[in-house]
Amino acid sequence: MGADMMLIVYLVIALAIMLGLVVFFKLNVAISLVIASLFMGIVSGLGLTGTLGGISDGFGNMMRDLGIPIGLGVILGKLISDSGGAYSIANAIVSKTSEKLALYSIGLAAFVLAIPVFFDVAFIILIPLAIQIGKQLNKPLPYPVGAIIIGAAIAHTLVPPTPNPLAASSILNFDLGIMILVGTIVGGIATVVTIRIYFFILERGFWKKETDEDATMENPYGNMEVPANPPSAWLAIIPIILPSIMILLGSVGSVFYEENPEVISFLSNRIIALLLGTIAAYFVAAKTMNKTQRDNTASEAMQATGIVLLITGAGGAFGNIIRSTGIDQAILDIFVSDAQSTLSVILLAFFMGVLFRTITGSGTVAGITTMTIMAGVTAGVDIHPVWVAMASLSGGLMLGHVNDSGFWITTKIAGLTVKGGMKTYTVSEAIAGFVVLIITIIGAHIF
């Protein structure tokens, strides 16, 4: 067996170890990634100290690039949520559309809200409003629930500053502004298309109320507490769009300057952009929250960030070990033919993402692990790395089920049975993954 194939075998074993520890021994994903990194480095010939050095360097480099931005992004989102600003944005989006498009607007509202906040927070904020709209339109439960899941899942997966898309530019080494631009455009299109496809399936008798809704649950939608006189939608959206505008400033500047002036490079840096966005969120939240409440919100956000940072850093460690072994070239030589290199790379990234999401239940693990494996491959083919990121992340959208916390949050809050959860959460995200994949394939061949 050749050296390239042996590296592939080692990688498969390392991934099996990581997945086995998560699935069968219920070990934390971050710990499992470190163990898999140790195995991969040692058997691939990096040596004991070399492997440890590679793990430390990979973790440190990932935290250097993403630690502060992820933390700031989570604080920003929670301030907007707790102050009632997120609810104002959702109401504004829905109220500006006709009755015919109301369910699409709730999906787009979920897309906008899930850019700064996590998926589950966006779902909890929107579900009472969505259920009420569904009743007014005389539409069954899966219509509003599915629309929220689709919009929130796509934005959380594709648009920074949530961890996966934020990590993409660092892992695959391209401009974060491009990730924001492509993620927003592709995500917005995919949201509308996926909702239309999902509604088409529902219109064909896919939903069975008797078996898919849990009639025993009382008030499953909870009580959304919105502060009195929350910030207006226009005010609340400023902290969301400000970081994106600043980061895109650097991308636009590179068009006009051979090298961006120092002030543009400074202002467009992800740390500065998200710092200013977070400061803006503090001012916006001041309309309904005092200083102590805002500080408590920031502290709660940082507690929630800890596990995300640990998984992200461990993924960086695993990726660094993989790159050190030279396996990226082995993958390129074995799996990617010269004649179909672009399509092969995209499909390989997509199906790896599907595998990791299905087994681990974590879109973060799926996206970061896949992108780290694919990082070196992009250098060997004529494809912009943003499309490799989109393929990896679209795979990570696929097939969330009972081992995914998001599945249980949406199922229980919406008052569904497990079967109903599969028909909403699993099916809608699977459609979304395929839609994003198709757009990615088209985009990779055009741009």
CSV table of N, CA and C in Angstrom, one decimal, residues 156-222:
chain,number,residue,atom,x,y,z
A,156,HIS,N,-27.2,30.7,10.3
A,156,HIS,CA,-26.2,30.2,11.3
A,156,HIS,C,-25.1,29.5,10.7
A,157,THR,N,-25.3,28.8,9.6
A,157,THR,CA,-24.3,28.0,8.9
A,157,THR,C,-23.4,28.7,8.0
A,158,LEU,N,-24.0,29.8,7.3
A,158,LEU,CA,-23.3,30.4,6.2
A,158,LEU,C,-22.8,31.8,6.4
A,159,VAL,N,-23.4,32.5,7.4
A,159,VAL,CA,-23.1,34.0,7.5
A,159,VAL,C,-22.3,34.3,8.8
A,160,PRO,N,-21.1,34.8,8.7
A,160,PRO,CA,-20.4,35.3,10.0
A,160,PRO,C,-21.3,36.4,10.7
A,161,PRO,N,-21.2,36.5,12.0
A,161,PRO,CA,-20.1,36.0,12.9
A,161,PRO,C,-20.3,34.7,13.6
A,162,THR,N,-21.3,33.9,13.2
A,162,THR,CA,-21.4,32.6,13.9
A,162,THR,C,-20.2,31.8,13.7
A,163,PRO,N,-19.8,30.8,14.5
A,163,PRO,CA,-18.5,30.2,14.5
A,163,PRO,C,-18.0,29.6,13.2
A,164,ASN,N,-18.9,28.8,12.6
A,164,ASN,CA,-18.5,28.0,11.4
A,164,ASN,C,-18.1,29.0,10.2
A,165,PRO,N,-19.0,29.8,9.8
A,165,PRO,CA,-18.6,30.7,8.7
A,165,PRO,C,-17.5,31.7,9.1
A,166,LEU,N,-17.4,32.1,10.3
A,166,LEU,CA,-16.3,33.0,10.8
A,166,LEU,C,-15.0,32.2,10.7
A,167,ALA,N,-15.0,30.9,11.0
A,167,ALA,CA,-13.7,30.1,10.9
A,167,ALA,C,-13.3,29.8,9.5
A,168,ALA,N,-14.3,29.9,8.6
A,168,ALA,CA,-14.0,29.4,7.2
A,168,ALA,C,-12.8,30.2,6.6
A,169,SER,N,-12.9,31.5,6.7
A,169,SER,CA,-11.8,32.3,6.0
A,169,SER,C,-10.5,32.1,6.6
A,170,SER,N,-10.4,31.8,7.9
A,170,SER,CA,-9.1,31.5,8.6
A,170,SER,C,-8.6,30.1,8.2
A,171,ILE,N,-9.5,29.2,8.2
A,171,ILE,CA,-9.0,27.8,7.9
A,171,ILE,C,-8.6,27.7,6.4
A,172,LEU,N,-9.4,28.3,5.5
A,172,LEU,CA,-9.2,28.1,4.1
A,172,LEU,C,-8.4,29.3,3.5
A,173,ASN,N,-8.1,30.3,4.3
A,173,ASN,CA,-7.2,31.4,4.0
A,173,ASN,C,-7.7,32.2,2.8
A,174,PHE,N,-8.9,32.9,3.1
A,174,PHE,CA,-9.4,33.9,2.1
A,174,PHE,C,-10.0,35.0,2.9
A,175,ASP,N,-10.4,36.0,2.2
A,175,ASP,CA,-10.9,37.3,2.8
A,175,ASP,C,-12.3,37.0,3.5
A,176,LEU,N,-12.4,37.4,4.7
A,176,LEU,CA,-13.7,37.2,5.5
A,176,LEU,C,-14.8,38.0,4.8
A,177,GLY,N,-14.5,39.2,4.2
A,177,GLY,CA,-15.5,39.9,3.5
A,177,GLY,C,-16.2,39.1,2.4
A,178,ILE,N,-15.4,38.3,1.7
A,178,ILE,CA,-16.0,37.4,0.7
A,178,ILE,C,-16.9,36.4,1.3
A,179,MET,N,-16.6,35.9,2.4
A,179,MET,CA,-17.5,34.9,3.1
A,179,MET,C,-18.8,35.6,3.5
A,180,ILE,N,-18.7,36.8,4.0
A,180,ILE,CA,-19.9,37.6,4.4
A,180,ILE,C,-20.8,37.8,3.1
A,181,LEU,N,-20.2,38.2,2.1
A,181,LEU,CA,-20.9,38.6,0.8
A,181,LEU,C,-21.5,37.3,0.2
A,182,VAL,N,-20.7,36.3,0.0
A,182,VAL,CA,-21.2,35.1,-0.6
A,182,VAL,C,-22.2,34.3,0.3
A,183,GLY,N,-21.9,34.3,1.6
A,183,GLY,CA,-22.8,33.6,2.5
A,183,GLY,C,-24.1,34.3,2.6
A,184,THR,N,-24.2,35.6,2.6
A,184,THR,CA,-25.4,36.3,2.6
A,184,THR,C,-26.2,36.2,1.4
A,185,ILE,N,-25.6,36.3,0.2
A,185,ILE,CA,-26.3,36.2,-1.1
A,185,ILE,C,-26.8,34.7,-1.3
A,186,VAL,N,-25.9,33.8,-1.1
A,186,VAL,CA,-26.3,32.4,-1.3
A,186,VAL,C,-27.3,32.0,-0.3
A,187,GLY,N,-27.1,32.4,1.0
A,187,GLY,CA,-28.0,32.0,2.1
A,187,GLY,C,-29.4,32.6,1.9
A,188,GLY,N,-29.5,33.9,1.4
A,188,GLY,CA,-30.8,34.5,1.2
A,188,GLY,C,-31.5,33.8,0.1
A,189,ILE,N,-30.9,33.5,-1.0
A,189,ILE,CA,-31.5,32.8,-2.1
A,189,ILE,C,-31.9,31.4,-1.7
A,190,ALA,N,-31.1,30.7,-1.0
A,190,ALA,CA,-31.4,29.4,-0.5
A,190,ALA,C,-32.5,29.3,0.4
A,191,THR,N,-32.7,30.4,1.3
A,191,THR,CA,-33.8,30.4,2.2
A,191,THR,C,-35.1,30.4,1.5
A,192,VAL,N,-35.2,31.3,0.5
A,192,VAL,CA,-36.5,31.4,-0.2
A,192,VAL,C,-36.8,30.2,-1.0
A,193,VAL,N,-35.8,29.7,-1.7
A,193,VAL,CA,-36.0,28.5,-2.6
A,193,VAL,C,-36.3,27.3,-1.7
A,194,THR,N,-35.6,27.1,-0.6
A,194,THR,CA,-35.9,25.9,0.3
A,194,THR,C,-37.3,26.0,0.9
A,195,ILE,N,-37.7,27.2,1.3
A,195,ILE,CA,-39.1,27.3,1.9
A,195,ILE,C,-40.1,27.0,0.8
A,196,ARG,N,-39.9,27.4,-0.4
A,196,ARG,CA,-40.8,27.1,-1.5
A,196,ARG,C,-40.9,25.6,-1.7
A,197,ILE,N,-39.7,24.9,-1.8
A,197,ILE,CA,-39.7,23.4,-2.0
A,197,ILE,C,-40.4,22.7,-0.8
A,198,TYR,N,-40.1,23.2,0.4
A,198,TYR,CA,-40.6,22.5,1.6
A,198,TYR,C,-42.2,22.7,1.7
A,199,PHE,N,-42.6,23.9,1.3
A,199,PHE,CA,-44.1,24.1,1.3
A,199,PHE,C,-44.7,23.3,0.2
A,200,PHE,N,-44.1,23.1,-0.9
A,200,PHE,CA,-44.6,22.2,-2.0
A,200,PHE,C,-44.8,20.8,-1.5
A,201,ILE,N,-43.8,20.3,-0.7
A,201,ILE,CA,-43.9,18.9,-0.1
A,201,ILE,C,-45.1,18.9,0.8
A,202,LEU,N,-45.2,19.9,1.7
A,202,LEU,CA,-46.3,19.9,2.6
A,202,LEU,C,-47.7,19.9,1.9
A,203,GLU,N,-47.8,20.6,0.8
A,203,GLU,CA,-49.0,20.7,0.1
A,203,GLU,C,-49.4,19.4,-0.6
A,204,ARG,N,-48.5,18.4,-0.6
A,204,ARG,CA,-48.8,17.1,-1.1
A,204,ARG,C,-49.2,16.1,-0.1
A,205,GLY,N,-49.6,16.6,1.1
A,205,GLY,CA,-50.0,15.7,2.2
A,205,GLY,C,-48.9,15.1,3.0
A,206,PHE,N,-47.8,15.7,3.1
A,206,PHE,CA,-46.6,15.2,3.8
A,206,PHE,C,-46.9,15.1,5.3
A,207,TRP,N,-47.7,16.1,5.8
A,207,TRP,CA,-47.9,16.3,7.3
A,207,TRP,C,-49.2,15.5,7.7
A,208,LYS,N,-49.1,14.8,8.8
A,208,LYS,CA,-50.2,14.2,9.4
A,208,LYS,C,-50.3,14.7,10.9
A,209,LYS,N,-51.3,15.5,11.1
A,209,LYS,CA,-51.5,16.1,12.5
A,209,LYS,C,-51.6,15.1,13.6
A,210,GLU,N,-52.3,14.0,13.3
A,210,GLU,CA,-52.5,13.0,14.3
A,210,GLU,C,-51.3,12.4,14.9
A,211,THR,N,-50.3,12.2,14.0
A,211,THR,CA,-49.1,11.5,14.4
A,211,THR,C,-47.9,12.4,14.5
A,212,ASP,N,-48.0,13.6,14.0
A,212,ASP,CA,-46.8,14.5,13.9
A,212,ASP,C,-46.8,15.6,15.0
A,213,GLU,N,-48.0,15.9,15.6
A,213,GLU,CA,-48.1,16.9,16.6
A,213,GLU,C,-48.5,16.2,17.9
A,214,ASP,N,-47.9,16.7,19.0
A,214,ASP,CA,-48.0,16.2,20.3
A,214,ASP,C,-49.2,16.9,21.0
A,215,ALA,N,-50.4,16.2,21.1
A,215,ALA,CA,-51.6,16.9,21.6
A,215,ALA,C,-51.5,17.0,23.1
A,216,THR,N,-50.6,16.2,23.8
A,216,THR,CA,-50.5,16.2,25.2
A,216,THR,C,-49.8,17.4,25.8
A,217,MET,N,-49.1,18.2,25.0
A,217,MET,CA,-48.3,19.3,25.5
A,217,MET,C,-49.2,20.5,25.6
A,218,GLU,N,-49.1,21.1,26.8
A,218,GLU,CA,-49.8,22.4,27.1
A,218,GLU,C,-48.9,23.6,26.9
A,219,ASN,N,-49.4,24.5,26.1
A,219,ASN,CA,-48.7,25.8,25.8
A,219,ASN,C,-47.2,25.5,25.4
A,220,PRO,N,-47.0,24.7,24.4
A,220,PRO,CA,-45.7,24.3,24.0
A,220,PRO,C,-44.8,25.4,23.5
A,221,TYR,N,-45.4,26.6,23.1
A,221,TYR,CA,-44.7,27.6,22.5
A,221,TYR,C,-44.0,28.5,23.6
A,222,GLY,N,-44.3,28.4,24.8
A,222,GLY,CA,-43.7,29.1,25.9
A,222,GLY,C,-44.2,30.6,25.9
